[in-house]
Amino acid sequence: MDEQLKGLEQLTTEEIDVGLIQQYLQQLPDRALRFGARVLLALVVFLIGVHVIKLVRRIVRRSLKKGNADIGVTQFLDSFIKAVLYILLLFMIASGFGLDATSVVALLGSAGVAIGLAIQGSLSNFAGGVLILLLKPFRVDDYIKVDNDDHEGTVKEIQLFYTKLSTPNNHVVIIPNGTLSNSSILNMSTLTERRMDIKVGISYDADIRHAREAIMKVLEEDPAVLSSKDRRVFVEELADSSVNLNVRCWADNDEYWECKWRITEKIKYALDDAGISIPYPQMDVHLS
């Protein structure tokens, strides 16, 4: 009797399993069709959303441009709006697949500590970008130098999390906004004029007054050197192998580098014509 009952139970279970498999196979085409339709609809929504996001960003950029907003502010807001709208678009597509947005928000809230620790660097960079836009230590097209990292260049973009610099040797440096907001920044474009200091070493046997006259003549003849500013040539250091002079003058920011390179070259020619040598490091060895 027990064996018969066991056989009936086994037979019933097998019939149920076969029935479930048959039912699943019968429903599979409909499910695949519905899933494919959802995927296709999600793709269409995504493509439309991308075009809408581009349109919104274009409208915002035009409005800011008409309002004479700073380029850095425009770039920052553009990247911020882009990130927010794409997140909303992804949430909308996910909800089409049955994902409850409130459940996702609740899950993110419960995991807030872990997420905060994971993205604390990004949050710091975002906060740094906000501070840069509010305090405006520099703007796009300013030439800056970051003391902590020894990076310098022209500001090209101020994005949501980072700032792009173009260096004098045409390299692109990407610096996190958090680093910039916590660093000492030397903005060389705030004022229109910039001081240059050129160090020149002359021999101990040379006449300092004669060397000063030759260098001052170079400064007076250069058209980019500002005559309204102080021009000085003075002894800065008595070094081991040379007397180091400091050549100090001023030029406009736009002409700074060309002026500095030109004056440095002309100083060499002027000292050569005056018979004043620029020594190289040397050591005297005395044998007893």
C-alpha atoms as an extended CHARMM CRD file, in Angstrom:
* protein
*
       288  EXT
         1         1  MET       CA              0.0000000000        0.0000000000        0.0000000000  PROA      1               0.0000000000
         2         2  ASP       CA              2.7760000000        2.4160000000        0.9110000000  PROA      2               0.0000000000
         3         3  GLU       CA              4.6230000000        1.5860000000       -2.2820000000  PROA      3               0.0000000000
         4         4  GLN       CA              1.5100000000        2.3450000000       -4.3400000000  PROA      4               0.0000000000
         5         5  LEU       CA              1.0440000000        5.7020000000       -2.6140000000  PROA      5               0.0000000000
         6         6  LYS       CA              4.6710000000        6.6120000000       -3.2420000000  PROA      6               0.0000000000
         7         7  GLY       CA              4.2680000000        5.6900000000       -6.9140000000  PROA      7               0.0000000000
         8         8  LEU       CA              1.1700000000        7.8460000000       -7.2350000000  PROA      8               0.0000000000
         9         9  GLU       CA              2.9090000000       10.8070000000       -5.5680000000  PROA      9               0.0000000000
        10        10  GLN       CA              5.9120000000       10.4500000000       -7.8730000000  PROA      10              0.0000000000
        11        11  LEU       CA              3.6720000000       10.2210000000      -10.9100000000  PROA      11              0.0000000000
        12        12  THR       CA              1.6750000000       13.2510000000       -9.7970000000  PROA      12              0.0000000000
        13        13  THR       CA              4.8740000000       15.2710000000       -9.2470000000  PROA      13              0.0000000000
        14        14  GLU       CA              6.2010000000       14.3310000000      -12.6700000000  PROA      14              0.0000000000
        15        15  GLU       CA              2.8990000000       15.3090000000      -14.2910000000  PROA      15              0.0000000000
        16        16  ILE       CA              2.9400000000       18.6720000000      -12.4800000000  PROA      16              0.0000000000
        17        17  ASP       CA              6.5760000000       19.3290000000      -13.5370000000  PROA      17              0.0000000000
        18        18  VAL       CA              5.7900000000       18.4700000000      -17.1440000000  PROA      18              0.0000000000
        19        19  GLY       CA              2.7240000000       20.6680000000      -17.0090000000  PROA      19              0.0000000000
        20        20  LEU       CA              4.6730000000       23.6100000000      -15.6450000000  PROA      20              0.0000000000
        21        21  ILE       CA              7.3650000000       23.1780000000      -18.2920000000  PROA      21              0.0000000000
        22        22  GLN       CA              4.7710000000       23.0140000000      -21.0500000000  PROA      22              0.0000000000
        23        23  GLN       CA              3.0090000000       26.0870000000      -19.6800000000  PROA      23              0.0000000000
        24        24  TYR       CA              6.2980000000       27.9890000000      -19.4770000000  PROA      24              0.0000000000
        25        25  LEU       CA              7.2230000000       27.0350000000      -23.0420000000  PROA      25              0.0000000000
        26        26  GLN       CA              3.8140000000       28.1150000000      -24.2700000000  PROA      26              0.0000000000
        27        27  GLN       CA              4.1550000000       31.5080000000      -22.5470000000  PROA      27              0.0000000000
        28        28  LEU       CA              7.8030000000       32.0080000000      -23.6000000000  PROA      28              0.0000000000
        29        29  PRO       CA              7.0970000000       33.6030000000      -27.0280000000  PROA      29              0.0000000000
        30        30  ASP       CA              4.6700000000       36.0830000000      -25.4690000000  PROA      30              0.0000000000
        31        31  ARG       CA              7.1220000000       36.9450000000      -22.7080000000  PROA      31              0.0000000000
        32        32  ALA       CA              9.9770000000       37.3340000000      -25.1910000000  PROA      32              0.0000000000
        33        33  LEU       CA              7.7800000000       39.5320000000      -27.3600000000  PROA      33              0.0000000000
        34        34  ARG       CA              6.7930000000       41.7310000000      -24.4140000000  PROA      34              0.0000000000
        35        35  PHE       CA             10.4050000000       41.9560000000      -23.2180000000  PROA      35              0.0000000000
        36        36  GLY       CA             11.5960000000       42.8250000000      -26.7230000000  PROA      36              0.0000000000
        37        37  ALA       CA              8.9180000000       45.5020000000      -26.9660000000  PROA      37              0.0000000000
        38        38  ARG       CA             10.0740000000       46.9590000000      -23.6390000000  PROA      38              0.0000000000
        39        39  VAL       CA             13.6880000000       46.9660000000      -24.7870000000  PROA      39              0.0000000000
        40        40  LEU       CA             12.7470000000       48.6360000000      -28.0520000000  PROA      40              0.0000000000
        41        41  LEU       CA             10.6100000000       51.1990000000      -26.2310000000  PROA      41              0.0000000000
        42        42  ALA       CA             13.4350000000       51.8540000000      -23.7520000000  PROA      42              0.0000000000
        43        43  LEU       CA             15.8380000000       52.4020000000      -26.6650000000  PROA      43              0.0000000000
        44        44  VAL       CA             13.4290000000       54.8430000000      -28.3030000000  PROA      44              0.0000000000
        45        45  VAL       CA             12.9270000000       56.6910000000      -25.0000000000  PROA      45              0.0000000000
        46        46  PHE       CA             16.6960000000       56.8380000000      -24.4760000000  PROA      46              0.0000000000
        47        47  LEU       CA             17.3330000000       58.2850000000      -27.9610000000  PROA      47              0.0000000000
        48        48  ILE       CA             14.5430000000       60.8350000000      -27.5430000000  PROA      48              0.0000000000
        49        49  GLY       CA             15.8250000000       61.6780000000      -24.0500000000  PROA      49              0.0000000000
        50        50  VAL       CA             19.3550000000       62.2460000000      -25.3950000000  PROA      50              0.0000000000
        51        51  HSD       CA             18.0420000000       64.7390000000      -27.9500000000  PROA      51              0.0000000000
        52        52  VAL       CA             15.8890000000       66.4700000000      -25.3130000000  PROA      52              0.0000000000
        53        53  ILE       CA             18.9000000000       66.7310000000      -22.9610000000  PROA      53              0.0000000000
        54        54  LYS       CA             21.0010000000       68.2550000000      -25.7500000000  PROA      54              0.0000000000
        55        55  LEU       CA             18.2000000000       70.7280000000      -26.5050000000  PROA      55              0.0000000000
        56        56  VAL       CA             17.8780000000       71.7210000000      -22.8280000000  PROA      56              0.0000000000
        57        57  ARG       CA             21.6360000000       72.1740000000      -22.4950000000  PROA      57              0.0000000000
        58        58  ARG       CA             21.7190000000       74.2810000000      -25.6620000000  PROA      58              0.0000000000
        59        59  ILE       CA             18.9250000000       76.5110000000      -24.3790000000  PROA      59              0.0000000000
        60        60  VAL       CA             20.6540000000       76.9380000000      -21.0030000000  PROA      60              0.0000000000
        61        61  ARG       CA             23.9970000000       77.7900000000      -22.6400000000  PROA      61              0.0000000000
        62        62  ARG       CA             22.3600000000       80.3690000000      -24.8970000000  PROA      62              0.0000000000
        63        63  SER       CA             20.5010000000       81.9260000000      -21.9740000000  PROA      63              0.0000000000
        64        64  LEU       CA             23.7000000000       82.1650000000      -19.9170000000  PROA      64              0.0000000000
        65        65  LYS       CA             25.5640000000       83.6180000000      -22.8810000000  PROA      65              0.0000000000
        66        66  LYS       CA             22.8860000000       86.2820000000      -23.3610000000  PROA      66              0.0000000000
        67        67  GLY       CA             23.1240000000       87.0550000000      -19.6430000000  PROA      67              0.0000000000
        68        68  ASN       CA             26.9090000000       87.5590000000      -19.9960000000  PROA      68              0.0000000000
        69        69  ALA       CA             27.5980000000       84.7470000000      -17.5300000000  PROA      69              0.0000000000
        70        70  ASP       CA             31.1910000000       83.7100000000      -16.9060000000  PROA      70              0.0000000000
        71        71  ILE       CA             32.4550000000       80.9170000000      -19.1640000000  PROA      71              0.0000000000
        72        72  GLY       CA             33.4300000000       78.8290000000      -16.1400000000  PROA      72              0.0000000000
        73        73  VAL       CA             29.9090000000       79.1320000000      -14.7100000000  PROA      73              0.0000000000
        74        74  THR       CA             28.4400000000       78.1000000000      -18.0600000000  PROA      74              0.0000000000
        75        75  GLN       CA             30.6970000000       75.0460000000      -18.2940000000  PROA      75              0.0000000000
        76        76  PHE       CA             30.0090000000       74.0070000000      -14.7100000000  PROA      76              0.0000000000
        77        77  LEU       CA             26.2160000000       74.3460000000      -14.9630000000  PROA      77              0.0000000000
        78        78  ASP       CA             26.2110000000       72.5860000000      -18.3190000000  PROA      78              0.0000000000
        79        79  SER       CA             28.0210000000       69.5340000000      -16.9140000000  PROA      79              0.0000000000
        80        80  PHE       CA             25.7940000000       69.5660000000      -13.8060000000  PROA      80              0.0000000000
        81        81  ILE       CA             22.5560000000       69.7100000000      -15.8100000000  PROA      81              0.0000000000
        82        82  LYS       CA             23.8420000000       66.9690000000      -18.1030000000  PROA      82              0.0000000000
        83        83  ALA       CA             24.5680000000       64.6240000000      -15.1680000000  PROA      83              0.0000000000
        84        84  VAL       CA             21.1980000000       65.2750000000      -13.4660000000  PROA      84              0.0000000000
        85        85  LEU       CA             19.1320000000       64.8360000000      -16.6310000000  PROA      85              0.0000000000
        86        86  TYR       CA             20.8900000000       61.5930000000      -17.5730000000  PROA      86              0.0000000000
        87        87  ILE       CA             20.2590000000       60.1910000000      -14.0850000000  PROA      87              0.0000000000
        88        88  LEU       CA             16.5520000000       61.0910000000      -14.3850000000  PROA      88              0.0000000000
        89        89  LEU       CA             16.4150000000       59.4990000000      -17.8370000000  PROA      89              0.0000000000
        90        90  LEU       CA             17.9190000000       56.2530000000      -16.5580000000  PROA      90              0.0000000000
        91        91  PHE       CA             15.4570000000       56.1770000000      -13.6440000000  PROA      91              0.0000000000
        92        92  MET       CA             12.5710000000       56.6720000000      -16.0550000000  PROA      92              0.0000000000
        93        93  ILE       CA             13.7620000000       53.8320000000      -18.2990000000  PROA      93              0.0000000000
        94        94  ALA       CA             14.3300000000       51.5610000000      -15.2860000000  PROA      94              0.0000000000
        95        95  SER       CA             10.7940000000       52.2230000000      -14.0540000000  PROA      95              0.0000000000
        96        96  GLY       CA              9.5410000000       50.9400000000      -17.4070000000  PROA      96              0.0000000000
        97        97  PHE       CA             11.0470000000       47.5590000000      -16.5630000000  PROA      97              0.0000000000
        98        98  GLY       CA              9.1320000000       47.4160000000      -13.2880000000  PROA      98              0.0000000000
        99        99  LEU       CA             11.7770000000       48.9760000000      -11.0660000000  PROA      99              0.0000000000
       100       100  ASP       CA             10.1630000000       51.0860000000       -8.3600000000  PROA      100             0.0000000000
       101       101  ALA       CA             11.9480000000       54.4300000000       -8.0440000000  PROA      101             0.0000000000
       102       102  THR       CA             10.8560000000       54.8130000000       -4.3970000000  PROA      102             0.0000000000
       103       103  SER       CA             12.4090000000       51.4460000000       -3.5810000000  PROA      103             0.0000000000
       104       104  VAL       CA             15.6450000000       52.5470000000       -5.2040000000  PROA      104             0.0000000000
       105       105  VAL       CA             15.6490000000       55.7910000000       -3.2180000000  PROA      105             0.0000000000
       106       106  ALA       CA             14.9780000000       53.8830000000        0.0080000000  PROA      106             0.0000000000
       107       107  LEU       CA             17.7940000000       51.4590000000       -0.7970000000  PROA      107             0.0000000000
       108       108  LEU       CA             20.1720000000       54.3270000000       -1.5210000000  PROA      108             0.0000000000
       109       109  GLY       CA             19.1590000000       55.9930000000        1.7250000000  PROA      109             0.0000000000
       110       110  SER       CA             19.8370000000       52.8660000000        3.7690000000  PROA      110             0.0000000000
       111       111  ALA       CA             23.2010000000       52.4590000000        2.0870000000  PROA      111             0.0000000000
       112       112  GLY       CA             24.0010000000       56.1710000000        2.3740000000  PROA      112             0.0000000000
       113       113  VAL       CA             27.0100000000       55.7550000000        4.6450000000  PROA      113             0.0000000000
       114       114  ALA       CA             28.6990000000       53.2250000000        2.3700000000  PROA      114             0.0000000000
       115       115  ILE       CA             27.9350000000       55.2720000000       -0.7370000000  PROA      115             0.0000000000
       116       116  GLY       CA             29.1760000000       58.4440000000        0.9580000000  PROA      116             0.0000000000
       117       117  LEU       CA             32.4740000000       56.7960000000        1.7910000000  PROA      117             0.0000000000
       118       118  ALA       CA             32.7830000000       55.4400000000       -1.7270000000  PROA      118             0.0000000000
       119       119  ILE       CA             32.1660000000       58.7630000000       -3.4740000000  PROA      119             0.0000000000
       120       120  GLN       CA             33.6110000000       61.1530000000       -0.9200000000  PROA      120             0.0000000000
       121       121  GLY       CA             36.3280000000       62.1150000000       -3.3990000000  PROA      121             0.0000000000
       122       122  SER       CA             33.7530000000       63.0140000000       -6.0580000000  PROA      122             0.0000000000
       123       123  LEU       CA             31.6740000000       64.9630000000       -3.5370000000  PROA      123             0.0000000000
       124       124  SER       CA             34.7880000000       66.8630000000       -2.4780000000  PROA      124             0.0000000000
       125       125  ASN       CA             35.5490000000       67.6940000000       -6.1170000000  PROA      125             0.0000000000
       126       126  PHE       CA             31.9500000000       68.8080000000       -6.6950000000  PROA      126             0.0000000000
       127       127  ALA       CA             32.0450000000       71.0480000000       -3.6040000000  PROA      127             0.0000000000
       128       128  GLY       CA             35.4010000000       72.4000000000       -4.7720000000  PROA      128             0.0000000000
       129       129  GLY       CA             33.8850000000       73.2880000000       -8.1460000000  PROA      129             0.0000000000
       130       130  VAL       CA             31.0450000000       75.1530000000       -6.4230000000  PROA      130             0.0000000000
       131       131  LEU       CA             33.5600000000       77.0890000000       -4.3020000000  PROA      131             0.0000000000
       132       132  ILE       CA             35.6080000000       77.9840000000       -7.3730000000  PROA      132             0.0000000000
       133       133  LEU       CA             32.5360000000       79.3820000000       -9.1050000000  PROA      133             0.0000000000
       134       134  LEU       CA             31.4000000000       81.2960000000       -6.0240000000  PROA      134             0.0000000000
       135       135  LEU       CA             34.7680000000       82.7100000000       -4.9140000000  PROA      135             0.0000000000
       136       136  LYS       CA             36.2180000000       82.9770000000       -8.4570000000  PROA      136             0.0000000000
       137       137  PRO       CA             39.9360000000       82.6710000000       -7.6590000000  PROA      137             0.0000000000
       138       138  PHE       CA             40.4060000000       82.2140000000      -11.4050000000  PROA      138             0.0000000000
       139       139  ARG       CA             38.3840000000       82.1970000000      -14.6090000000  PROA      139             0.0000000000
       140       140  VAL       CA             38.6230000000       80.5290000000      -17.9850000000  PROA      140             0.0000000000
       141       141  ASP       CA             41.6450000000       81.8450000000      -19.9720000000  PROA      141             0.0000000000
       142       142  ASP       CA             43.4840000000       82.8670000000      -16.7640000000  PROA      142             0.0000000000
       143       143  TYR       CA             47.0740000000       81.6940000000      -16.3580000000  PROA      143             0.0000000000
       144       144  ILE       CA             47.4680000000       80.0520000000      -12.9420000000  PROA      144             0.0000000000
       145       145  LYS       CA             50.0420000000       78.0790000000      -11.0000000000  PROA      145             0.0000000000
       146       146  VAL       CA             49.1610000000       75.5130000000       -8.3200000000  PROA      146             0.0000000000
       147       147  ASP       CA             51.8550000000       75.6560000000       -5.6390000000  PROA      147             0.0000000000
       148       148  ASN       CA             51.1760000000       72.2600000000       -4.0540000000  PROA      148             0.0000000000
       149       149  ASP       CA             51.4120000000       70.3060000000       -7.3370000000  PROA      149             0.0000000000
       150       150  ASP       CA             53.7070000000       72.6770000000       -9.2250000000  PROA      150             0.0000000000
       151       151  HSD       CA             51.2950000000       72.6770000000      -12.1840000000  PROA      151             0.0000000000
       152       152  GLU       CA             50.7840000000       75.8240000000      -14.2220000000  PROA      152             0.0000000000
       153       153  GLY       CA             48.9560000000       76.7490000000      -17.3940000000  PROA      153             0.0000000000
       154       154  THR       CA             45.9750000000       78.4770000000      -18.9650000000  PROA      154             0.0000000000
       155       155  VAL       CA             42.5300000000       77.4820000000      -17.6530000000  PROA      155             0.0000000000
       156       156  LYS       CA             40.5290000000       75.9650000000      -20.5130000000  PROA      156             0.0000000000
       157       157  GLU       CA             37.5380000000       74.3480000000      -18.7760000000  PROA      157             0.0000000000
       158       158  ILE       CA             35.9330000000       74.3240000000      -15.3180000000  PROA      158             0.0000000000
       159       159  GLN       CA             33.8570000000       71.1510000000      -15.2170000000  PROA      159             0.0000000000
       160       160  LEU       CA             31.7050000000       69.5130000000      -12.5560000000  PROA      160             0.0000000000
       161       161  PHE       CA             34.5490000000       67.5910000000      -10.8900000000  PROA      161             0.0000000000
       162       162  TYR       CA             37.7680000000       68.8220000000      -12.5060000000  PROA      162             0.0000000000
       163       163  THR       CA             39.4940000000       71.7470000000      -14.2000000000  PROA      163             0.0000000000
       164       164  LYS       CA             41.5640000000       71.5290000000      -17.3780000000  PROA      164             0.0000000000
       165       165  LEU       CA             44.8050000000       73.4720000000      -17.7880000000  PROA      165             0.0000000000
       166       166  SER       CA             46.7850000000       73.9280000000      -20.9950000000  PROA      166             0.0000000000
       167       167  THR       CA             50.5040000000       74.1010000000      -20.1660000000  PROA      167             0.0000000000
       168       168  PRO       CA             53.0380000000       76.2380000000      -22.0740000000  PROA      168             0.0000000000
       169       169  ASN       CA             54.3980000000       73.0790000000      -23.7770000000  PROA      169             0.0000000000
       170       170  ASN       CA             50.8680000000       72.2920000000      -25.0620000000  PROA      170             0.0000000000
       171       171  HSD       CA             50.0240000000       69.5400000000      -22.5840000000  PROA      171             0.0000000000
       172       172  VAL       CA             46.6200000000       69.1920000000      -20.9600000000  PROA      172             0.0000000000
       173       173  VAL       CA             46.6140000000       68.8530000000      -17.1560000000  PROA      173             0.0000000000
       174       174  ILE       CA             43.3980000000       67.6950000000      -15.4720000000  PROA      174             0.0000000000
       175       175  ILE       CA             43.2580000000       68.7390000000      -11.8050000000  PROA      175             0.0000000000
       176       176  PRO       CA             40.4210000000       67.7460000000       -9.4160000000  PROA      176             0.0000000000
       177       177  ASN       CA             38.4460000000       70.7270000000       -8.1480000000  PROA      177             0.0000000000
       178       178  GLY       CA             38.8800000000       69.5040000000       -4.5690000000  PROA      178             0.0000000000
       179       179  THR       CA             42.6540000000       69.8180000000       -4.9550000000  PROA      179             0.0000000000
       180       180  LEU       CA             42.3660000000       73.3250000000       -6.3960000000  PROA      180             0.0000000000
       181       181  SER       CA             40.0180000000       74.5460000000       -3.6740000000  PROA      181             0.0000000000
       182       182  ASN       CA             42.4740000000       73.3700000000       -0.9810000000  PROA      182             0.0000000000
       183       183  SER       CA             45.6490000000       74.6600000000       -2.6510000000  PROA      183             0.0000000000
       184       184  SER       CA             47.4550000000       77.9670000000       -2.8950000000  PROA      184             0.0000000000
       185       185  ILE       CA             46.7980000000       79.2820000000       -6.3880000000  PROA      185             0.0000000000
       186       186  LEU       CA             48.9480000000       81.9190000000       -8.0430000000  PROA      186             0.0000000000
       187       187  ASN       CA             46.7700000000       83.7370000000      -10.5960000000  PROA      187             0.0000000000
       188       188  MET       CA             49.0570000000       85.5700000000      -13.0010000000  PROA      188             0.0000000000
       189       189  SER       CA             46.2200000000       87.0320000000      -15.0790000000  PROA      189             0.0000000000
       190       190  THR       CA             44.5090000000       89.0340000000      -12.3460000000  PROA      190             0.0000000000
       191       191  LEU       CA             46.6590000000       92.0920000000      -13.1040000000  PROA      191             0.0000000000
       192       192  THR       CA             47.7030000000       93.2790000000      -16.5440000000  PROA      192             0.0000000000
       193       193  GLU       CA             51.3850000000       93.7030000000      -15.6440000000  PROA      193             0.0000000000
       194       194  ARG       CA             53.8790000000       91.1150000000      -14.4370000000  PROA      194             0.0000000000
       195       195  ARG       CA             57.3360000000       91.3870000000      -12.9390000000  PROA      195             0.0000000000
       196       196  MET       CA             60.1940000000       89.2840000000      -14.2650000000  PROA      196             0.0000000000
       197       197  ASP       CA             63.3800000000       88.3140000000      -12.4260000000  PROA      197             0.0000000000
       198       198  ILE       CA             66.3550000000       87.0620000000      -14.4170000000  PROA      198             0.0000000000
       199       199  LYS       CA             69.3930000000       85.7440000000      -12.5760000000  PROA      199             0.0000000000
       200       200  VAL       CA             72.7820000000       86.3360000000      -14.1860000000  PROA      200             0.0000000000
       201       201  GLY       CA             76.1040000000       85.1190000000      -12.7880000000  PROA      201             0.0000000000
       202       202  ILE       CA             79.3170000000       87.0240000000      -13.5390000000  PROA      202             0.0000000000
       203       203  SER       CA             82.8960000000       86.3090000000      -12.6550000000  PROA      203             0.0000000000
       204       204  TYR       CA             84.4260000000       87.5720000000       -9.4050000000  PROA      204             0.0000000000
       205       205  ASP       CA             87.0470000000       89.3420000000      -11.5350000000  PROA      205             0.0000000000
       206       206  ALA       CA             84.3920000000       91.2970000000      -13.4740000000  PROA      206             0.0000000000
       207       207  ASP       CA             83.4690000000       94.8940000000      -12.7340000000  PROA      207             0.0000000000
       208       208  ILE       CA             79.9610000000       94.8420000000      -11.2490000000  PROA      208             0.0000000000
       209       209  ARG       CA             79.2900000000       98.4610000000      -12.2050000000  PROA      209             0.0000000000
       210       210  HSD       CA             80.3040000000       97.8220000000      -15.8070000000  PROA      210             0.0000000000
       211       211  ALA       CA             78.0450000000       94.7210000000      -15.9440000000  PROA      211             0.0000000000
       212       212  ARG       CA             75.1500000000       96.6910000000      -14.4690000000  PROA      212             0.0000000000
       213       213  GLU       CA             75.4990000000       99.3990000000      -17.1030000000  PROA      213             0.0000000000
       214       214  ALA       CA             75.5240000000       96.8650000000      -19.9470000000  PROA      214             0.0000000000
       215       215  ILE       CA             72.4010000000       95.0970000000      -18.6260000000  PROA      215             0.0000000000
       216       216  MET       CA             70.5350000000       98.3480000000      -17.9200000000  PROA      216             0.0000000000
       217       217  LYS       CA             71.1500000000       99.4010000000      -21.5210000000  PROA      217             0.0000000000
       218       218  VAL       CA             69.4470000000       96.1940000000      -22.6920000000  PROA      218             0.0000000000
       219       219  LEU       CA             66.4240000000       96.9460000000      -20.4950000000  PROA      219             0.0000000000
       220       220  GLU       CA             66.1820000000      100.5290000000      -21.7160000000  PROA      220             0.0000000000
       221       221  GLU       CA             66.2770000000       99.5240000000      -25.3860000000  PROA      221             0.0000000000
       222       222  ASP       CA             63.6940000000       96.7320000000      -25.2050000000  PROA      222             0.0000000000
       223       223  PRO       CA             60.2580000000       98.0730000000      -26.2450000000  PROA      223             0.0000000000
       224       224  ALA       CA             58.2940000000       95.5390000000      -24.1190000000  PROA      224             0.0000000000
       225       225  VAL       CA             59.9060000000       96.5990000000      -20.8270000000  PROA      225             0.0000000000
       226       226  LEU       CA             57.5930000000       99.0580000000      -19.0670000000  PROA      226             0.0000000000
       227       227  SER       CA             59.3620000000      102.3570000000      -18.5200000000  PROA      227             0.0000000000
       228       228  SER       CA             56.7900000000      103.3710000000      -15.8980000000  PROA      228             0.0000000000
       229       229  LYS       CA             57.8930000000      100.5470000000      -13.6070000000  PROA      229             0.0000000000
       230       230  ASP       CA             61.1020000000      100.1110000000      -11.6440000000  PROA      230             0.0000000000
       231       231  ARG       CA             64.0820000000       98.5740000000      -13.4880000000  PROA      231             0.0000000000
       232       232  ARG       CA             66.8760000000       97.3260000000      -11.3010000000  PROA      232             0.0000000000
       233       233  VAL       CA             70.0790000000       95.2810000000      -11.5080000000  PROA      233             0.0000000000
       234       234  PHE       CA             71.4790000000       94.3410000000       -8.1010000000  PROA      234             0.0000000000
       235       235  VAL       CA             73.7450000000       91.7890000000       -6.4480000000  PROA      235             0.0000000000
       236       236  GLU       CA             71.5990000000       89.0400000000       -5.0160000000  PROA      236             0.0000000000
       237       237  GLU       CA             74.1740000000       86.4660000000       -3.9320000000  PROA      237             0.0000000000
       238       238  LEU       CA             77.9040000000       85.9150000000       -3.6190000000  PROA      238             0.0000000000
       239       239  ALA       CA             77.9610000000       82.2940000000       -4.7500000000  PROA      239             0.0000000000
       240       240  ASP       CA             80.8020000000       79.7900000000       -4.7770000000  PROA      240             0.0000000000
       241       241  SER       CA             81.8580000000       80.4120000000       -8.3700000000  PROA      241             0.0000000000
       242       242  SER       CA             80.0940000000       83.6250000000       -9.3910000000  PROA      242             0.0000000000
       243       243  VAL       CA             78.5590000000       86.9030000000       -8.3240000000  PROA      243             0.0000000000
       244       244  ASN       CA             74.8360000000       86.4470000000       -9.0060000000  PROA      244             0.0000000000
       245       245  LEU       CA             72.9700000000       89.5050000000      -10.2480000000  PROA      245             0.0000000000
       246       246  ASN       CA             69.2050000000       89.8280000000      -10.3050000000  PROA      246             0.0000000000
       247       247  VAL       CA             67.7590000000       91.6360000000      -13.3250000000  PROA      247             0.0000000000
       248       248  ARG       CA             64.3010000000       92.9340000000      -12.4120000000  PROA      248             0.0000000000
       249       249  CYS       CA             61.8200000000       94.6760000000      -14.7050000000  PROA      249             0.0000000000
       250       250  TRP       CA             58.1370000000       94.6690000000      -15.6910000000  PROA      250             0.0000000000
       251       251  ALA       CA             56.1680000000       93.7590000000      -18.8230000000  PROA      251             0.0000000000
       252       252  ASP       CA             52.5640000000       93.2470000000      -19.8870000000  PROA      252             0.0000000000
       253       253  ASN       CA             51.1460000000       89.7780000000      -19.3190000000  PROA      253             0.0000000000
       254       254  ASP       CA             50.6500000000       89.2070000000      -23.0380000000  PROA      254             0.0000000000
       255       255  GLU       CA             54.2990000000       89.9160000000      -23.8020000000  PROA      255             0.0000000000
       256       256  TYR       CA             55.8850000000       88.4530000000      -20.6690000000  PROA      256             0.0000000000
       257       257  TRP       CA             57.4580000000       85.2570000000      -22.0230000000  PROA      257             0.0000000000
       258       258  GLU       CA             58.6570000000       86.7020000000      -25.3310000000  PROA      258             0.0000000000
       259       259  CYS       CA             60.1550000000       89.6510000000      -23.4870000000  PROA      259             0.0000000000
       260       260  LYS       CA             61.9000000000       87.4480000000      -20.9190000000  PROA      260             0.0000000000
       261       261  TRP       CA             63.4190000000       85.1400000000      -23.5290000000  PROA      261             0.0000000000
       262       262  ARG       CA             64.5610000000       88.0840000000      -25.6670000000  PROA      262             0.0000000000
       263       263  ILE       CA             66.1310000000       89.9770000000      -22.7600000000  PROA      263             0.0000000000
       264       264  THR       CA             67.9440000000       86.8820000000      -21.4830000000  PROA      264             0.0000000000
       265       265  GLU       CA             69.5270000000       86.3820000000      -24.8890000000  PROA      265             0.0000000000
       266       266  LYS       CA             70.4500000000       90.0590000000      -25.2850000000  PROA      266             0.0000000000
       267       267  ILE       CA             72.0490000000       90.1360000000      -21.8360000000  PROA      267             0.0000000000
       268       268  LYS       CA             74.4070000000       87.3560000000      -22.9310000000  PROA      268             0.0000000000
       269       269  TYR       CA             75.3890000000       89.2940000000      -26.0400000000  PROA      269             0.0000000000
       270       270  ALA       CA             75.8480000000       92.5310000000      -24.0590000000  PROA      270             0.0000000000
       271       271  LEU       CA             78.1040000000       90.8620000000      -21.4770000000  PROA      271             0.0000000000
       272       272  ASP       CA             80.1570000000       89.2440000000      -24.2380000000  PROA      272             0.0000000000
       273       273  ASP       CA             80.6290000000       92.6120000000      -25.9590000000  PROA      273             0.0000000000
       274       274  ALA       CA             81.6510000000       94.1480000000      -22.6230000000  PROA      274             0.0000000000
       275       275  GLY       CA             84.2210000000       91.4110000000      -22.0270000000  PROA      275             0.0000000000
       276       276  ILE       CA             82.4420000000       90.1060000000      -18.9220000000  PROA      276             0.0000000000
       277       277  SER       CA             82.4850000000       86.3290000000      -18.5890000000  PROA      277             0.0000000000
       278       278  ILE       CA             79.7120000000       84.1640000000      -17.1650000000  PROA      278             0.0000000000
       279       279  PRO       CA             81.5880000000       81.4960000000      -15.1680000000  PROA      279             0.0000000000
       280       280  TYR       CA             80.6970000000       77.8460000000      -14.8080000000  PROA      280             0.0000000000
       281       281  PRO       CA             80.9510000000       75.9620000000      -11.4970000000  PROA      281             0.0000000000
       282       282  GLN       CA             84.5410000000       75.0290000000      -10.7160000000  PROA      282             0.0000000000
       283       283  MET       CA             86.6210000000       73.7190000000       -7.8400000000  PROA      283             0.0000000000
       284       284  ASP       CA             90.2330000000       74.4760000000       -6.9730000000  PROA      284             0.0000000000
       285       285  VAL       CA             92.1910000000       71.5170000000       -5.5740000000  PROA      285             0.0000000000
       286       286  HSD       CA             95.3970000000       72.2910000000       -3.6680000000  PROA      286             0.0000000000
       287       287  LEU       CA             97.9120000000       69.4730000000       -3.1880000000  PROA      287             0.0000000000
       288       288  SER       CA            100.3970000000       69.7590000000       -0.3530000000  PROA      288             0.0000000000
